[in-house]
mmCIF file of N, CA, C and O and ligand atoms in Angstrom:
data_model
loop_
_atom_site.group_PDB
_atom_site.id
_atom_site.type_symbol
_atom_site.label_atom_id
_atom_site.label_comp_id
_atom_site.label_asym_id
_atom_site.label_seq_id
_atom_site.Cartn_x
_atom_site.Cartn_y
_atom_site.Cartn_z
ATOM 1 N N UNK A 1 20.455 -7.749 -26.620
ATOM 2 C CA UNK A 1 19.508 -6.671 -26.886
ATOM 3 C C UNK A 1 19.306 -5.835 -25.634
ATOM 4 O O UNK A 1 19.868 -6.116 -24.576
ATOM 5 N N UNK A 2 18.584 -4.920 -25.765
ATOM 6 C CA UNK A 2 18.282 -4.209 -24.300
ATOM 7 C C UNK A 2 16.731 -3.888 -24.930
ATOM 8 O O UNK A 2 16.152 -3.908 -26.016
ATOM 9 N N UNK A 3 16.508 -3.634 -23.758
ATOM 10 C CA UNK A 3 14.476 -3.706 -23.587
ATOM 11 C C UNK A 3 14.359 -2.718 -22.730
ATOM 12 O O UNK A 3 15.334 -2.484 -22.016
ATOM 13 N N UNK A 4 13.535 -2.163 -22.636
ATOM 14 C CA UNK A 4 12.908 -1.124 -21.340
ATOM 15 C C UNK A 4 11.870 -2.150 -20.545
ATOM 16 O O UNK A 4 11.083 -2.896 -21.128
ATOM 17 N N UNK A 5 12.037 -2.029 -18.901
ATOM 18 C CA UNK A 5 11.170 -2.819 -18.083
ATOM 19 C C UNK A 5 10.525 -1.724 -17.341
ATOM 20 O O UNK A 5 11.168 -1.024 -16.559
ATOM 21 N N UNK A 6 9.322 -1.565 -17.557
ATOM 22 C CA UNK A 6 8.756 -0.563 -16.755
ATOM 23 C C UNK A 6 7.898 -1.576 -15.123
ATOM 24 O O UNK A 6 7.121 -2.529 -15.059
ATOM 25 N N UNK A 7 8.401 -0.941 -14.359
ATOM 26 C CA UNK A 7 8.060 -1.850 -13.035
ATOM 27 C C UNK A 7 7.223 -0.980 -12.460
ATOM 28 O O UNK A 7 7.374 0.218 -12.699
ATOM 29 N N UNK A 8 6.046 -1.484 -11.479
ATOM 30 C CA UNK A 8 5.779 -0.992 -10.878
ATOM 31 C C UNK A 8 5.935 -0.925 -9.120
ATOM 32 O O UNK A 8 6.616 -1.903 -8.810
ATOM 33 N N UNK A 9 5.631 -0.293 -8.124
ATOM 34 C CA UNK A 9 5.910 -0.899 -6.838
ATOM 35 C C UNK A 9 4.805 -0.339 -6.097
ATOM 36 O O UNK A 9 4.153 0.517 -6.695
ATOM 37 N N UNK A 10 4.326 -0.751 -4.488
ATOM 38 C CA UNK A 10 3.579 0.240 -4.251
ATOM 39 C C UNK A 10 4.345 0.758 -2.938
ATOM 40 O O UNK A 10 4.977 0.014 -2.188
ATOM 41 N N UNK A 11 4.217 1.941 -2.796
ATOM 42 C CA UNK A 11 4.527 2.752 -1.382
ATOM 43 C C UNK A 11 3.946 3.416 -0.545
ATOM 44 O O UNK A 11 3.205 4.399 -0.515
ATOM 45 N N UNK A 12 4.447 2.651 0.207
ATOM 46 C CA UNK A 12 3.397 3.340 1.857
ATOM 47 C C UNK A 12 3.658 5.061 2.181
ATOM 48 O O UNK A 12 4.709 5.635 2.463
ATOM 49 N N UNK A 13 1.888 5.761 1.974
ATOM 50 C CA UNK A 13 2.491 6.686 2.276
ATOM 51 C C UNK A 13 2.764 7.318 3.017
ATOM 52 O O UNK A 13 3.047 8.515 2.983
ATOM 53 N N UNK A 14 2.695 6.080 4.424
ATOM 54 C CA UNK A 14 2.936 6.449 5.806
ATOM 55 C C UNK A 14 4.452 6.869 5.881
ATOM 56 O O UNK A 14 4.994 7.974 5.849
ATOM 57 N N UNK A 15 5.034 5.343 6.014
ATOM 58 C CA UNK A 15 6.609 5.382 6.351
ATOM 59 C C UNK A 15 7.562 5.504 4.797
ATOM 60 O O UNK A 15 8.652 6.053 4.955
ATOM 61 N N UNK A 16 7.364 5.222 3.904
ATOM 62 C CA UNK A 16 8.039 5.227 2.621
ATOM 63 C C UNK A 16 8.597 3.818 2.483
ATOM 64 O O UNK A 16 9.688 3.611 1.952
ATOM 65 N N UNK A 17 7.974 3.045 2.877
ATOM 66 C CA UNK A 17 8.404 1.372 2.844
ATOM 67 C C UNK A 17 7.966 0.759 1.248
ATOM 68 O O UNK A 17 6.840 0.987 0.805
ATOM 69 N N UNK A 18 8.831 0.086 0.577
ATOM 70 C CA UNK A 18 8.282 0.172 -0.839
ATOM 71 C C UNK A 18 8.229 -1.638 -0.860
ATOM 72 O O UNK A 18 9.096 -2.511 -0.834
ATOM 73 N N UNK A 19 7.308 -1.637 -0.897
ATOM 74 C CA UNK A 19 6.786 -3.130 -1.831
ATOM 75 C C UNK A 19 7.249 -3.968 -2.831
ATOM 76 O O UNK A 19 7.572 -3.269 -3.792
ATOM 77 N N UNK A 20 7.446 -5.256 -3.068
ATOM 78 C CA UNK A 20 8.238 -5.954 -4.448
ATOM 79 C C UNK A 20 7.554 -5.202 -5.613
ATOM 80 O O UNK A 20 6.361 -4.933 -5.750
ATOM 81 N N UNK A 21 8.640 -4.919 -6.443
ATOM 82 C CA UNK A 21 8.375 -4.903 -7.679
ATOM 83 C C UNK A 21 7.629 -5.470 -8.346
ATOM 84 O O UNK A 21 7.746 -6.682 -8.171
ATOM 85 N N UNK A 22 6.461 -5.069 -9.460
ATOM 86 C CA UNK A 22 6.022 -6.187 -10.493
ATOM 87 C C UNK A 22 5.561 -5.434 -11.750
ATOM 88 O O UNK A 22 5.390 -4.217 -11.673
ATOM 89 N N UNK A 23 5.382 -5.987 -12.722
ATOM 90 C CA UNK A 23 5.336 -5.802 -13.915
ATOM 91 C C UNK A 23 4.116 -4.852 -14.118
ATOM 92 O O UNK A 23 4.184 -3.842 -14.819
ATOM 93 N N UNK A 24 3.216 -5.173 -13.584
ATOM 94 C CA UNK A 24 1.931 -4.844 -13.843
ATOM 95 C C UNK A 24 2.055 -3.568 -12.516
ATOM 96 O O UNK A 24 2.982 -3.415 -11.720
ATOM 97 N N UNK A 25 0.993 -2.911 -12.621
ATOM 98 C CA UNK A 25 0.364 -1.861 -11.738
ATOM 99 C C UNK A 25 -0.446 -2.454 -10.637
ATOM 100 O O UNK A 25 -0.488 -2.318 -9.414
ATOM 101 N N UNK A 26 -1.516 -3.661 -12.160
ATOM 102 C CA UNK A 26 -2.542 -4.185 -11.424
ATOM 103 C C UNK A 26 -1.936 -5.601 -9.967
ATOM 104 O O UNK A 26 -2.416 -5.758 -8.845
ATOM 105 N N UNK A 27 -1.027 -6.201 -10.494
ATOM 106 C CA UNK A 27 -0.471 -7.319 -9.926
ATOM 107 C C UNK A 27 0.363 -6.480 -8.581
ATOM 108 O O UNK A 27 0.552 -7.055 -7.509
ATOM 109 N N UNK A 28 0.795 -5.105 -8.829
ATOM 110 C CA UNK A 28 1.260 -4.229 -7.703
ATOM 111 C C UNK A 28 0.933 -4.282 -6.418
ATOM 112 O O UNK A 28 1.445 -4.583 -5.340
ATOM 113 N N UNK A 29 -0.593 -3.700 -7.078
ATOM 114 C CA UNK A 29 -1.880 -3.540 -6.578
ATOM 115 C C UNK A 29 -2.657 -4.259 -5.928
ATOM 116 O O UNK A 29 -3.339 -3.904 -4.966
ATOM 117 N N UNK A 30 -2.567 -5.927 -6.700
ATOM 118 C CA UNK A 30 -3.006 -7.325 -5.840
ATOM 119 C C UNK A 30 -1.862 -7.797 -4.860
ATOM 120 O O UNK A 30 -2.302 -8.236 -3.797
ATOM 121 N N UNK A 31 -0.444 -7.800 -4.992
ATOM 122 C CA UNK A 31 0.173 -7.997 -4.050
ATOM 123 C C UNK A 31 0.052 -7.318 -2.777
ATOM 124 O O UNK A 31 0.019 -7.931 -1.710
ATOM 125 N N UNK A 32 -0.030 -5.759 -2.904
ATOM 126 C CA UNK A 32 0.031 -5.087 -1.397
ATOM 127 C C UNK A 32 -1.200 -4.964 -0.638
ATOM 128 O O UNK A 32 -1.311 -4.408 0.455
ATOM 129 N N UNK A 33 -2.299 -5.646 -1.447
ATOM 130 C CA UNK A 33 -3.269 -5.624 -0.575
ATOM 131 C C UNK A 33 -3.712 -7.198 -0.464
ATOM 132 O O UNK A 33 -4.000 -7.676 0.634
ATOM 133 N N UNK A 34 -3.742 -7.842 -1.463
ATOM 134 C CA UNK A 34 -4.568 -8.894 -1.041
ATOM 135 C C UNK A 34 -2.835 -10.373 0.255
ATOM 136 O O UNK A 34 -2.857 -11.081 1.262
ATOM 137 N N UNK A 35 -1.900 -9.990 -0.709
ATOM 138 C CA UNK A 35 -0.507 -11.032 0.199
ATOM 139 C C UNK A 35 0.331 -10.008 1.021
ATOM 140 O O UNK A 35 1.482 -10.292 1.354
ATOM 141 N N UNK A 36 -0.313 -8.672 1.389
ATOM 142 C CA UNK A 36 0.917 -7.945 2.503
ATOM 143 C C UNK A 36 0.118 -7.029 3.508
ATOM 144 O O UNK A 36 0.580 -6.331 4.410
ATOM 145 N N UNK A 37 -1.801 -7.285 2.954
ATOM 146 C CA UNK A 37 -2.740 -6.462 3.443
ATOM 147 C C UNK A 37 -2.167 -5.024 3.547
ATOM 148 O O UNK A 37 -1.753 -4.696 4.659
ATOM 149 N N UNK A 38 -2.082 -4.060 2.468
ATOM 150 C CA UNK A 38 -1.993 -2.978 2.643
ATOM 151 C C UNK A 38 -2.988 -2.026 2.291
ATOM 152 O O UNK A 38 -3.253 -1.925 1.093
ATOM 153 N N UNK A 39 -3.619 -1.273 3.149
ATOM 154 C CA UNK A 39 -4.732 -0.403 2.418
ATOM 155 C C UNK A 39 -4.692 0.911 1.875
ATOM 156 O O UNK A 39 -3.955 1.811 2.277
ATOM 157 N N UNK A 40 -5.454 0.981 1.011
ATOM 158 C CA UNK A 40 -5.912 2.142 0.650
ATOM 159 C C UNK A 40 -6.695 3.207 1.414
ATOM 160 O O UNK A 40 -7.333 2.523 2.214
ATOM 161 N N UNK A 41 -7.020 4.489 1.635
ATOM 162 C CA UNK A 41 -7.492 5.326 2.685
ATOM 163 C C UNK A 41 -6.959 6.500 2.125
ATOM 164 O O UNK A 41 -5.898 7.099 1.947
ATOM 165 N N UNK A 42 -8.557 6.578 1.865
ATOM 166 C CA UNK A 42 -8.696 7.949 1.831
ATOM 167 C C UNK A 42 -7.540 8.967 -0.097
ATOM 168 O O UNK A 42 -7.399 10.129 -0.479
ATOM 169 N N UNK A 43 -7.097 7.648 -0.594
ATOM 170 C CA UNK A 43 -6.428 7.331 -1.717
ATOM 171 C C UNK A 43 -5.285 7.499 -1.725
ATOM 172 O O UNK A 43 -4.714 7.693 -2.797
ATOM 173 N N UNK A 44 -4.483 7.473 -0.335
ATOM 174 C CA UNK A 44 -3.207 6.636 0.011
ATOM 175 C C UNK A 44 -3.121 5.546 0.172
ATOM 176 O O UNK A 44 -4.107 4.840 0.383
ATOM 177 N N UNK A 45 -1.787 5.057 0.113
ATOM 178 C CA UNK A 45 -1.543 3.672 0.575
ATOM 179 C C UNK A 45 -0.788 3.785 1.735
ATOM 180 O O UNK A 45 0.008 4.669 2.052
ATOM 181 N N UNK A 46 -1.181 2.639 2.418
ATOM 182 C CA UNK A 46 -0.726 2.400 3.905
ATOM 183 C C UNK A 46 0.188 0.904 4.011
ATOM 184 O O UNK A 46 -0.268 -0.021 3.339
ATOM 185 N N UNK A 47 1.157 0.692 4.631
ATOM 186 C CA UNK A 47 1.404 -1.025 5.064
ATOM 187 C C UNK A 47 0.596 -1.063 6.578
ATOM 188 O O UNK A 47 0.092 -0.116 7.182
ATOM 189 N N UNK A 48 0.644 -2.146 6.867
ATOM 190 C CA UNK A 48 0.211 -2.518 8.258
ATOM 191 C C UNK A 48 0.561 -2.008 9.294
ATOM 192 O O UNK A 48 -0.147 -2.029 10.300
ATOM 193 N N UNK A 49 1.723 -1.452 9.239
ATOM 194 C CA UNK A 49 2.428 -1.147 10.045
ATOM 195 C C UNK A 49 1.662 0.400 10.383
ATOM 196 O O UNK A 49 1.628 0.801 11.547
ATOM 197 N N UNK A 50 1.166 1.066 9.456
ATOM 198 C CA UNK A 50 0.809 2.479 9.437
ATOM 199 C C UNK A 50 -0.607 2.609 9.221
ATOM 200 O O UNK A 50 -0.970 3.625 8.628
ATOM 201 N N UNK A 51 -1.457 1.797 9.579
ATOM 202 C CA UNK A 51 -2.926 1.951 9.757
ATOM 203 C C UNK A 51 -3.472 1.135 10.877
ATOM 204 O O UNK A 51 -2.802 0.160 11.217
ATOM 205 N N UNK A 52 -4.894 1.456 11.676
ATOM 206 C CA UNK A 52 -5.100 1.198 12.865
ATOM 207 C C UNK A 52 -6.755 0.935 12.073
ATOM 208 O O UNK A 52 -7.235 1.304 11.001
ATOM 209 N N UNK A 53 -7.184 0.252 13.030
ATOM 210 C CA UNK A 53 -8.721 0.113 12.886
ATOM 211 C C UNK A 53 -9.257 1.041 14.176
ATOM 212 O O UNK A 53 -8.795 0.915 15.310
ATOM 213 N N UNK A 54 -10.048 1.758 13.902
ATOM 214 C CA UNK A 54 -10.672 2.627 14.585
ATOM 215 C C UNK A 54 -11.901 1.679 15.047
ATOM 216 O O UNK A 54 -12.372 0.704 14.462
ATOM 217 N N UNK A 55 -12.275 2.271 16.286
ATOM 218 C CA UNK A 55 -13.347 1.185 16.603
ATOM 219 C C UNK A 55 -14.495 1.897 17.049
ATOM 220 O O UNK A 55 -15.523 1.264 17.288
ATOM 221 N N UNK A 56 -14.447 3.337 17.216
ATOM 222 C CA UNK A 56 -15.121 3.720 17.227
ATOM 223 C C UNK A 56 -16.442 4.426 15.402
ATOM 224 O O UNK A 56 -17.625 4.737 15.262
ATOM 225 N N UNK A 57 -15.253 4.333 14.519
ATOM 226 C CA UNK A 57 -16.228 4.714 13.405
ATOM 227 C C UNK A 57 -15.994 3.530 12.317
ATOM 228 O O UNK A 57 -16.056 3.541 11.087
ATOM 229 N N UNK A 58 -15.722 2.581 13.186
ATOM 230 C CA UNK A 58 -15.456 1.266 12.227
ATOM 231 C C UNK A 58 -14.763 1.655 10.985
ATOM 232 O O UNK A 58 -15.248 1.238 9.934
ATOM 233 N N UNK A 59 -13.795 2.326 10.945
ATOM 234 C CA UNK A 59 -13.133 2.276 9.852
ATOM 235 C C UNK A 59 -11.575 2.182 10.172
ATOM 236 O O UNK A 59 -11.067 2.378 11.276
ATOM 237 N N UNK A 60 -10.796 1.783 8.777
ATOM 238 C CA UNK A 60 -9.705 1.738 8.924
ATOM 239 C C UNK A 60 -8.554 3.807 8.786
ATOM 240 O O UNK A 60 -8.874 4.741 8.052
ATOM 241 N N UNK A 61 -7.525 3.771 9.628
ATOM 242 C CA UNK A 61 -6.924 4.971 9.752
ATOM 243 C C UNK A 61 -6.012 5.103 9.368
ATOM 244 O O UNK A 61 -5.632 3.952 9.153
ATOM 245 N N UNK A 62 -5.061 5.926 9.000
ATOM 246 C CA UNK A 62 -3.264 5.980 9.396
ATOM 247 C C UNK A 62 -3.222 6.290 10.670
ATOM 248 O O UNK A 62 -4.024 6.838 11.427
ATOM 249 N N UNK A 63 -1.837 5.722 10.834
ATOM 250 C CA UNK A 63 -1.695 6.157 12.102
ATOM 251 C C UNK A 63 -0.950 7.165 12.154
ATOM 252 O O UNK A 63 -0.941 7.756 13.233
ATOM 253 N N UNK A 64 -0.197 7.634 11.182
ATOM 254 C CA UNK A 64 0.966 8.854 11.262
ATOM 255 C C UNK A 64 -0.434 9.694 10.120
ATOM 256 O O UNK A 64 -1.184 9.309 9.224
ATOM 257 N N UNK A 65 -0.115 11.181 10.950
ATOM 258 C CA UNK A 65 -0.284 12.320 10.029
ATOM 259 C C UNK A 65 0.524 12.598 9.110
ATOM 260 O O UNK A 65 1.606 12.015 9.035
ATOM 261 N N UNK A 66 0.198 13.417 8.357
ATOM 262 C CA UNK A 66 1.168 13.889 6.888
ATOM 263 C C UNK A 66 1.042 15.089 7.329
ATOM 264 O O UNK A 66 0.134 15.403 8.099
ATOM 265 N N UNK A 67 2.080 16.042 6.829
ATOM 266 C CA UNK A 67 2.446 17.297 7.262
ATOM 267 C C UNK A 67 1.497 17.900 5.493
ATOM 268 O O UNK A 67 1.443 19.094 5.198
HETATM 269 ZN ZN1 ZN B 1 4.066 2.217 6.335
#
């Protein structure tokens, strides 16, 4: 038979680094943040690699600008 698999992934929208695949949006969503700590900001997504904790306004940043 053939099936359609709709996957989801999440991507950093710092560097374009893309995350495992998973079925769900939501399970996407729990992988890159809660098992790869990736955040959300500002309603991008970031990996670790591309966010900084600011210490002066206690919050989390990117570290790369977007054009
Ligand atoms: Zn990144």
């Amino acid at each position: 038979m053939i099936r359609e698999v709709t996957m989801y992934q999440a991507v950093c929208d710092g560097c374009r680094k893309v995350n495992s695949s998973c079925k769900t949006k939501e399970k996407a969503e729990y992988i890159a943040s809660v098992w790869k700590r990736w955040k959300e900001i500002d309603g991008k997504l970031y990996c670790p690699d591309c966010y900084e904790y600011d210490k002066e306004t206690n919050e989390y940043k990117p570290k790369v600008k977007e054009d």
